[in-house]
Amino acid sequence: MMRASASVQVCVDAGYEEPGPLGHVRRWWLAHHLGAVLVAVFANSPLAAGRATGWLSTRQLRWAQIGADRAGGPVLDADPRGAWARHVLDSPVMCVRQEAGPWQVPDGLTFREWIRSGVPRPPTRDDFDYHASTLFPPVRPRGHLELRMIDAQPGDDGWIVPLAVVAALFDDPQAAETAYRAVKPLAERTHGRPAPHNPLYEDAARVGLADPELREVAVTCFTAALDALPRLGA
């Protein structure tokens, strides 16, 4: 994924300690479900090694193929911090770094198990921070939210439209509420499975806006973003 594809990564504030469209719980939920719409709208990687793959976003396909432990999101609930913490602790450790000698690559050792066992050595806070950096969910919290599911766009200024749309839908309260209501029915298509390893993300990556429901939601969200940008000073 990193060697053969590129993305536009948009970062937004995590949100406030309050309910409503700018609250962090709502923004966390919206980021994951709106993410599927962004996959569909900006799908721009139909080829791999010069050949068509049958997916409009082959980058998203490759991301999913990495596996849910390394490149999946947590289960969504009302406690984003707790859900993310559990996901990080229960994800397998990529490697145990050593100051001298080869790094160890444990098979299936989660960070939670590493803390409890202390084997091959007790983990440190630096180990935890490094471990978190080896996880690649579609939405990664780092004090702010990184939206990592958007394919790179053509042209030197191809990043502008994804940035403008995401900023408008997250930072304008009216647009955020419209986007939330528009994407809410899409949640049923996830079958309760975390992104991107669910049918909604798969459909978005495979057929993009040929999916009628995704297209309808995209039109609603883009219209809301277009209306919101002047209010944000754009």
PDB file of C-alpha atoms in Angstrom:
ATOM      1  CA  MET A   1       0.000   0.000   0.000  1.00  0.00           C
ATOM      2  CA  MET A   2       2.707   2.506   0.966  1.00  0.00           C
ATOM      3  CA  ARG A   3       5.102   1.591  -1.824  1.00  0.00           C
ATOM      4  CA  ALA A   4       2.677   1.470  -4.738  1.00  0.00           C
ATOM      5  CA  SER A   5      -0.080   3.971  -3.879  1.00  0.00           C
ATOM      6  CA  ALA A   6      -0.605   7.437  -2.464  1.00  0.00           C
ATOM      7  CA  SER A   7      -3.259   9.236  -0.476  1.00  0.00           C
ATOM      8  CA  VAL A   8      -4.491  12.610   0.671  1.00  0.00           C
ATOM      9  CA  GLN A   9      -4.486  12.530   4.477  1.00  0.00           C
ATOM     10  CA  VAL A  10      -6.751  15.109   6.079  1.00  0.00           C
ATOM     11  CA  CYS A  11      -6.478  15.884   9.793  1.00  0.00           C
ATOM     12  CA  VAL A  12      -9.284  17.467  11.816  1.00  0.00           C
ATOM     13  CA  ASP A  13      -9.769  18.339  15.461  1.00  0.00           C
ATOM     14  CA  ALA A  14     -11.003  15.468  17.610  1.00  0.00           C
ATOM     15  CA  GLY A  15     -13.900  17.573  18.902  1.00  0.00           C
ATOM     16  CA  TYR A  16     -15.258  19.023  22.096  1.00  0.00           C
ATOM     17  CA  GLU A  17     -16.372  17.415  25.356  1.00  0.00           C
ATOM     18  CA  GLU A  18     -20.003  17.963  24.489  1.00  0.00           C
ATOM     19  CA  PRO A  19     -22.858  16.284  22.616  1.00  0.00           C
ATOM     20  CA  GLY A  20     -23.910  17.491  19.208  1.00  0.00           C
ATOM     21  CA  PRO A  21     -22.235  17.855  15.818  1.00  0.00           C
ATOM     22  CA  LEU A  22     -18.894  19.145  17.142  1.00  0.00           C
ATOM     23  CA  GLY A  23     -18.611  16.723  20.047  1.00  0.00           C
ATOM     24  CA  HIS A  24     -15.798  14.165  19.925  1.00  0.00           C
ATOM     25  CA  VAL A  25     -18.107  11.118  20.072  1.00  0.00           C
ATOM     26  CA  ARG A  26     -20.123  12.340  17.083  1.00  0.00           C
ATOM     27  CA  ARG A  27     -17.004  13.285  15.094  1.00  0.00           C
ATOM     28  CA  TRP A  28     -15.393   9.894  15.747  1.00  0.00           C
ATOM     29  CA  TRP A  29     -18.516   8.099  14.508  1.00  0.00           C
ATOM     30  CA  LEU A  30     -18.923  10.434  11.526  1.00  0.00           C
ATOM     31  CA  ALA A  31     -15.306  10.028  10.458  1.00  0.00           C
ATOM     32  CA  HIS A  32     -15.677   6.265  10.106  1.00  0.00           C
ATOM     33  CA  HIS A  33     -18.989   6.278   8.218  1.00  0.00           C
ATOM     34  CA  LEU A  34     -18.308   9.342   6.094  1.00  0.00           C
ATOM     35  CA  GLY A  35     -14.996   7.635   5.338  1.00  0.00           C
ATOM     36  CA  ALA A  36     -16.765   5.137   3.092  1.00  0.00           C
ATOM     37  CA  VAL A  37     -18.314   7.995   1.122  1.00  0.00           C
ATOM     38  CA  LEU A  38     -14.880   9.598   0.757  1.00  0.00           C
ATOM     39  CA  VAL A  39     -13.473   6.282  -0.474  1.00  0.00           C
ATOM     40  CA  ALA A  40     -16.180   6.130  -3.155  1.00  0.00           C
ATOM     41  CA  VAL A  41     -15.966   9.765  -4.237  1.00  0.00           C
ATOM     42  CA  PHE A  42     -12.180   9.961  -4.459  1.00  0.00           C
ATOM     43  CA  ALA A  43     -11.440   6.404  -5.652  1.00  0.00           C
ATOM     44  CA  ASN A  44      -8.521   6.922  -8.006  1.00  0.00           C
ATOM     45  CA  SER A  45      -6.381   3.778  -8.048  1.00  0.00           C
ATOM     46  CA  PRO A  46      -7.921   1.260 -10.481  1.00  0.00           C
ATOM     47  CA  LEU A  47      -4.582  -0.218 -11.523  1.00  0.00           C
ATOM     48  CA  ALA A  48      -1.857  -2.320  -9.930  1.00  0.00           C
ATOM     49  CA  ALA A  49       1.395  -2.815 -11.835  1.00  0.00           C
ATOM     50  CA  GLY A  50      -0.339  -1.259 -14.830  1.00  0.00           C
ATOM     51  CA  ARG A  51      -3.245  -3.681 -14.855  1.00  0.00           C
ATOM     52  CA  ALA A  52      -6.874  -3.162 -13.919  1.00  0.00           C
ATOM     53  CA  THR A  53      -7.809  -4.856 -10.663  1.00  0.00           C
ATOM     54  CA  GLY A  54     -11.591  -4.555 -10.914  1.00  0.00           C
ATOM     55  CA  TRP A  55     -11.565  -2.126  -7.977  1.00  0.00           C
ATOM     56  CA  LEU A  56     -11.797   1.652  -8.369  1.00  0.00           C
ATOM     57  CA  SER A  57      -9.669   2.039  -5.235  1.00  0.00           C
ATOM     58  CA  THR A  58      -7.038  -0.660  -5.326  1.00  0.00           C
ATOM     59  CA  ARG A  59      -5.291   1.208  -2.546  1.00  0.00           C
ATOM     60  CA  GLN A  60      -8.273   0.524  -0.281  1.00  0.00           C
ATOM     61  CA  LEU A  61      -8.246  -3.134  -1.366  1.00  0.00           C
ATOM     62  CA  ARG A  62      -4.567  -3.471  -0.451  1.00  0.00           C
ATOM     63  CA  TRP A  63      -5.230  -1.734   2.852  1.00  0.00           C
ATOM     64  CA  ALA A  64      -7.940  -4.258   3.708  1.00  0.00           C
ATOM     65  CA  GLN A  65      -5.664  -7.142   2.707  1.00  0.00           C
ATOM     66  CA  ILE A  66      -3.161  -6.133   5.385  1.00  0.00           C
ATOM     67  CA  GLY A  67      -5.673  -7.446   7.910  1.00  0.00           C
ATOM     68  CA  ALA A  68      -7.964  -6.115  10.614  1.00  0.00           C
ATOM     69  CA  ASP A  69      -5.363  -6.328  13.385  1.00  0.00           C
ATOM     70  CA  ARG A  70      -2.884  -4.037  11.637  1.00  0.00           C
ATOM     71  CA  ALA A  71      -5.059  -1.935   9.332  1.00  0.00           C
ATOM     72  CA  GLY A  72      -8.517  -2.069  10.878  1.00  0.00           C
ATOM     73  CA  GLY A  73     -10.416   0.273  13.129  1.00  0.00           C
ATOM     74  CA  PRO A  74     -11.898  -0.453  16.540  1.00  0.00           C
ATOM     75  CA  VAL A  75     -15.489  -1.353  17.253  1.00  0.00           C
ATOM     76  CA  LEU A  76     -17.479   1.880  17.420  1.00  0.00           C
ATOM     77  CA  ASP A  77     -19.220   2.622  20.705  1.00  0.00           C
ATOM     78  CA  ALA A  78     -19.965   5.610  22.914  1.00  0.00           C
ATOM     79  CA  ASP A  79     -16.437   5.690  24.357  1.00  0.00           C
ATOM     80  CA  PRO A  80     -13.959   6.418  21.554  1.00  0.00           C
ATOM     81  CA  ARG A  81     -11.004   6.663  23.936  1.00  0.00           C
ATOM     82  CA  GLY A  82     -11.720   3.311  25.554  1.00  0.00           C
ATOM     83  CA  ALA A  83     -12.451   1.625  22.231  1.00  0.00           C
ATOM     84  CA  TRP A  84      -9.179   2.846  20.740  1.00  0.00           C
ATOM     85  CA  ALA A  85      -7.174   1.917  23.840  1.00  0.00           C
ATOM     86  CA  ARG A  86      -8.575  -1.620  23.792  1.00  0.00           C
ATOM     87  CA  HIS A  87      -7.877  -1.906  20.067  1.00  0.00           C
ATOM     88  CA  VAL A  88      -4.241  -0.858  20.500  1.00  0.00           C
ATOM     89  CA  LEU A  89      -3.699  -3.187  23.459  1.00  0.00           C
ATOM     90  CA  ASP A  90      -5.265  -6.153  21.661  1.00  0.00           C
ATOM     91  CA  SER A  91      -3.366  -5.639  18.382  1.00  0.00           C
ATOM     92  CA  PRO A  92      -0.295  -7.798  17.687  1.00  0.00           C
ATOM     93  CA  VAL A  93       3.135  -6.342  18.270  1.00  0.00           C
ATOM     94  CA  MET A  94       5.041  -5.889  15.022  1.00  0.00           C
ATOM     95  CA  CYS A  95       8.464  -6.205  16.635  1.00  0.00           C
ATOM     96  CA  VAL A  96      10.366  -5.902  19.892  1.00  0.00           C
ATOM     97  CA  ARG A  97      13.167  -3.428  19.350  1.00  0.00           C
ATOM     98  CA  GLN A  98      16.567  -3.990  20.878  1.00  0.00           C
ATOM     99  CA  GLU A  99      19.406  -1.529  21.437  1.00  0.00           C
ATOM    100  CA  ALA A 100      21.869  -4.159  20.241  1.00  0.00           C
ATOM    101  CA  GLY A 101      21.351  -7.227  18.103  1.00  0.00           C
ATOM    102  CA  PRO A 102      18.421  -8.209  15.934  1.00  0.00           C
ATOM    103  CA  TRP A 103      14.902  -7.103  16.719  1.00  0.00           C
ATOM    104  CA  GLN A 104      12.520  -9.888  17.679  1.00  0.00           C
ATOM    105  CA  VAL A 105       9.339 -10.523  15.688  1.00  0.00           C
ATOM    106  CA  PRO A 106       6.885 -12.333  17.997  1.00  0.00           C
ATOM    107  CA  ASP A 107       4.065 -14.334  16.435  1.00  0.00           C
ATOM    108  CA  GLY A 108       0.660 -13.072  17.542  1.00  0.00           C
ATOM    109  CA  LEU A 109       1.834 -11.370  20.743  1.00  0.00           C
ATOM    110  CA  THR A 110      -0.570  -8.545  21.598  1.00  0.00           C
ATOM    111  CA  PHE A 111       0.645  -5.546  23.530  1.00  0.00           C
ATOM    112  CA  ARG A 112      -1.686  -6.490  26.369  1.00  0.00           C
ATOM    113  CA  GLU A 113      -0.048  -9.911  26.583  1.00  0.00           C
ATOM    114  CA  TRP A 114       3.393  -8.344  26.416  1.00  0.00           C
ATOM    115  CA  ILE A 115       2.572  -6.116  29.401  1.00  0.00           C
ATOM    116  CA  ARG A 116       1.315  -9.070  31.421  1.00  0.00           C
ATOM    117  CA  SER A 117       4.137 -11.466  30.570  1.00  0.00           C
ATOM    118  CA  GLY A 118       7.097  -9.089  30.450  1.00  0.00           C
ATOM    119  CA  VAL A 119       8.632 -11.426  27.862  1.00  0.00           C
ATOM    120  CA  PRO A 120      11.011 -11.074  26.052  1.00  0.00           C
ATOM    121  CA  ARG A 121      11.521  -7.904  28.156  1.00  0.00           C
ATOM    122  CA  PRO A 122       9.153  -5.546  29.941  1.00  0.00           C
ATOM    123  CA  PRO A 123       7.667  -2.988  27.546  1.00  0.00           C
ATOM    124  CA  THR A 124       8.163   0.737  28.048  1.00  0.00           C
ATOM    125  CA  ARG A 125       6.012   3.758  27.263  1.00  0.00           C
ATOM    126  CA  ASP A 126       8.233   4.320  24.232  1.00  0.00           C
ATOM    127  CA  ASP A 127       7.434   0.772  23.097  1.00  0.00           C
ATOM    128  CA  PHE A 128       3.731   1.535  23.416  1.00  0.00           C
ATOM    129  CA  ASP A 129       4.034   4.738  21.389  1.00  0.00           C
ATOM    130  CA  TYR A 130       5.979   2.886  18.687  1.00  0.00           C
ATOM    131  CA  HIS A 131       3.414   0.075  18.668  1.00  0.00           C
ATOM    132  CA  ALA A 132       0.574   2.568  18.141  1.00  0.00           C
ATOM    133  CA  SER A 133       2.477   4.033  15.176  1.00  0.00           C
ATOM    134  CA  THR A 134       2.512   0.614  13.473  1.00  0.00           C
ATOM    135  CA  LEU A 135      -1.291   0.490  13.314  1.00  0.00           C
ATOM    136  CA  PHE A 136      -2.981   1.911  10.216  1.00  0.00           C
ATOM    137  CA  PRO A 137      -6.744   2.234  10.741  1.00  0.00           C
ATOM    138  CA  PRO A 138      -8.737   4.389   8.324  1.00  0.00           C
ATOM    139  CA  VAL A 139      -9.227   6.928  11.129  1.00  0.00           C
ATOM    140  CA  ARG A 140      -6.292   7.235  13.502  1.00  0.00           C
ATOM    141  CA  PRO A 141      -6.577   9.345  16.662  1.00  0.00           C
ATOM    142  CA  ARG A 142      -3.431  11.230  17.644  1.00  0.00           C
ATOM    143  CA  GLY A 143      -4.923  14.018  19.734  1.00  0.00           C
ATOM    144  CA  HIS A 144      -6.587  14.949  16.458  1.00  0.00           C
ATOM    145  CA  LEU A 145      -8.195  12.624  13.895  1.00  0.00           C
ATOM    146  CA  GLU A 146      -6.288  11.489  10.810  1.00  0.00           C
ATOM    147  CA  LEU A 147      -8.545  10.508   7.909  1.00  0.00           C
ATOM    148  CA  ARG A 148      -6.407   8.134   5.882  1.00  0.00           C
ATOM    149  CA  MET A 149      -8.843   6.604   3.375  1.00  0.00           C
ATOM    150  CA  ILE A 150      -8.759   9.165   0.541  1.00  0.00           C
ATOM    151  CA  ASP A 151      -6.872   8.269  -2.643  1.00  0.00           C
ATOM    152  CA  ALA A 152      -4.440  10.830  -4.030  1.00  0.00           C
ATOM    153  CA  GLN A 153      -6.009  13.003  -6.716  1.00  0.00           C
ATOM    154  CA  PRO A 154      -4.547  14.080 -10.074  1.00  0.00           C
ATOM    155  CA  GLY A 155      -2.707  17.373 -10.483  1.00  0.00           C
ATOM    156  CA  ASP A 156      -0.566  19.497  -8.205  1.00  0.00           C
ATOM    157  CA  ASP A 157      -3.688  20.925  -6.536  1.00  0.00           C
ATOM    158  CA  GLY A 158      -5.590  17.642  -6.320  1.00  0.00           C
ATOM    159  CA  TRP A 159      -5.491  17.750  -2.527  1.00  0.00           C
ATOM    160  CA  ILE A 160      -7.612  20.912  -2.322  1.00  0.00           C
ATOM    161  CA  VAL A 161     -11.091  19.442  -2.899  1.00  0.00           C
ATOM    162  CA  PRO A 162     -10.738  16.566  -0.360  1.00  0.00           C
ATOM    163  CA  LEU A 163      -9.399  19.021   2.202  1.00  0.00           C
ATOM    164  CA  ALA A 164     -12.179  21.544   1.599  1.00  0.00           C
ATOM    165  CA  VAL A 165     -14.964  18.949   1.711  1.00  0.00           C
ATOM    166  CA  VAL A 166     -13.727  17.285   4.907  1.00  0.00           C
ATOM    167  CA  ALA A 167     -13.094  20.614   6.651  1.00  0.00           C
ATOM    168  CA  ALA A 168     -16.561  21.877   5.787  1.00  0.00           C
ATOM    169  CA  LEU A 169     -18.357  18.715   6.872  1.00  0.00           C
ATOM    170  CA  PHE A 170     -16.529  18.561  10.197  1.00  0.00           C
ATOM    171  CA  ASP A 171     -16.110  22.197  11.205  1.00  0.00           C
ATOM    172  CA  ASP A 172     -19.386  23.797  10.114  1.00  0.00           C
ATOM    173  CA  PRO A 173     -22.105  22.708  12.588  1.00  0.00           C
ATOM    174  CA  GLN A 174     -24.912  22.825  10.017  1.00  0.00           C
ATOM    175  CA  ALA A 175     -22.951  20.826   7.440  1.00  0.00           C
ATOM    176  CA  ALA A 176     -21.796  18.369  10.101  1.00  0.00           C
ATOM    177  CA  GLU A 177     -25.401  17.722  11.133  1.00  0.00           C
ATOM    178  CA  THR A 178     -26.458  17.259   7.495  1.00  0.00           C
ATOM    179  CA  ALA A 179     -23.595  14.828   6.885  1.00  0.00           C
ATOM    180  CA  TYR A 180     -24.405  12.877  10.032  1.00  0.00           C
ATOM    181  CA  ARG A 181     -28.053  12.453   9.043  1.00  0.00           C
ATOM    182  CA  ALA A 182     -27.082  11.542   5.472  1.00  0.00           C
ATOM    183  CA  VAL A 183     -24.580   8.823   6.401  1.00  0.00           C
ATOM    184  CA  LYS A 184     -26.566   7.387   9.309  1.00  0.00           C
ATOM    185  CA  PRO A 185     -28.502   4.878   7.129  1.00  0.00           C
ATOM    186  CA  LEU A 186     -25.191   3.605   5.742  1.00  0.00           C
ATOM    187  CA  ALA A 187     -24.305   2.214   9.168  1.00  0.00           C
ATOM    188  CA  GLU A 188     -26.622  -0.754   8.556  1.00  0.00           C
ATOM    189  CA  ARG A 189     -24.407  -1.839   5.667  1.00  0.00           C
ATOM    190  CA  THR A 190     -21.397  -2.289   7.954  1.00  0.00           C
ATOM    191  CA  HIS A 191     -23.129  -5.242   9.691  1.00  0.00           C
ATOM    192  CA  GLY A 192     -21.487  -3.998  12.876  1.00  0.00           C
ATOM    193  CA  ARG A 193     -17.993  -4.732  11.568  1.00  0.00           C
ATOM    194  CA  PRO A 194     -15.236  -2.142  11.978  1.00  0.00           C
ATOM    195  CA  ALA A 195     -13.933  -0.167   9.012  1.00  0.00           C
ATOM    196  CA  PRO A 196     -12.571  -0.879   6.497  1.00  0.00           C
ATOM    197  CA  HIS A 197     -13.317  -4.600   6.808  1.00  0.00           C
ATOM    198  CA  ASN A 198     -17.045  -4.400   6.207  1.00  0.00           C
ATOM    199  CA  PRO A 199     -19.372  -4.512   3.171  1.00  0.00           C
ATOM    200  CA  LEU A 200     -19.864  -0.735   3.081  1.00  0.00           C
ATOM    201  CA  TYR A 201     -16.175   0.024   2.613  1.00  0.00           C
ATOM    202  CA  GLU A 202     -15.779  -2.883   0.213  1.00  0.00           C
ATOM    203  CA  ASP A 203     -18.590  -1.593  -2.019  1.00  0.00           C
ATOM    204  CA  ALA A 204     -17.182   1.928  -1.893  1.00  0.00           C
ATOM    205  CA  ALA A 205     -13.726   0.748  -2.947  1.00  0.00           C
ATOM    206  CA  ARG A 206     -14.938  -1.637  -5.629  1.00  0.00           C
ATOM    207  CA  VAL A 207     -17.593   0.381  -7.482  1.00  0.00           C
ATOM    208  CA  GLY A 208     -17.409   3.898  -6.037  1.00  0.00           C
ATOM    209  CA  LEU A 209     -20.296   6.156  -7.015  1.00  0.00           C
ATOM    210  CA  ALA A 210     -21.859   3.468  -9.194  1.00  0.00           C
ATOM    211  CA  ASP A 211     -23.428   2.430  -5.882  1.00  0.00           C
ATOM    212  CA  PRO A 212     -26.738   4.381  -5.886  1.00  0.00           C
ATOM    213  CA  GLU A 213     -26.934   4.913  -2.133  1.00  0.00           C
ATOM    214  CA  LEU A 214     -23.341   6.073  -1.835  1.00  0.00           C
ATOM    215  CA  ARG A 215     -23.883   8.421  -4.766  1.00  0.00           C
ATOM    216  CA  GLU A 216     -27.009   9.923  -3.180  1.00  0.00           C
ATOM    217  CA  VAL A 217     -25.261  10.457   0.144  1.00  0.00           C
ATOM    218  CA  ALA A 218     -22.233  11.942  -1.615  1.00  0.00           C
ATOM    219  CA  VAL A 219     -24.386  14.500  -3.443  1.00  0.00           C
ATOM    220  CA  THR A 220     -26.027  15.503  -0.157  1.00  0.00           C
ATOM    221  CA  CYS A 221     -22.687  15.840   1.620  1.00  0.00           C
ATOM    222  CA  PHE A 222     -20.981  17.752  -1.183  1.00  0.00           C
ATOM    223  CA  THR A 223     -23.924  20.139  -1.458  1.00  0.00           C
ATOM    224  CA  ALA A 224     -23.728  20.765   2.283  1.00  0.00           C
ATOM    225  CA  ALA A 225     -19.978  21.324   2.052  1.00  0.00           C
ATOM    226  CA  LEU A 226     -20.377  23.768  -0.842  1.00  0.00           C
ATOM    227  CA  ASP A 227     -22.945  25.753   1.139  1.00  0.00           C
ATOM    228  CA  ALA A 228     -20.731  25.715   4.255  1.00  0.00           C
ATOM    229  CA  LEU A 229     -17.441  26.868   2.762  1.00  0.00           C
ATOM    230  CA  PRO A 230     -18.432  30.571   2.514  1.00  0.00           C
ATOM    231  CA  ARG A 231     -19.490  30.455   6.167  1.00  0.00           C
ATOM    232  CA  LEU A 232     -15.984  29.196   6.993  1.00  0.00           C
ATOM    233  CA  GLY A 233     -14.390  32.015   5.064  1.00  0.00           C
ATOM    234  CA  ALA A 234     -13.424  30.047   1.962  1.00  0.00           C
TER     235      ALA A 234
END
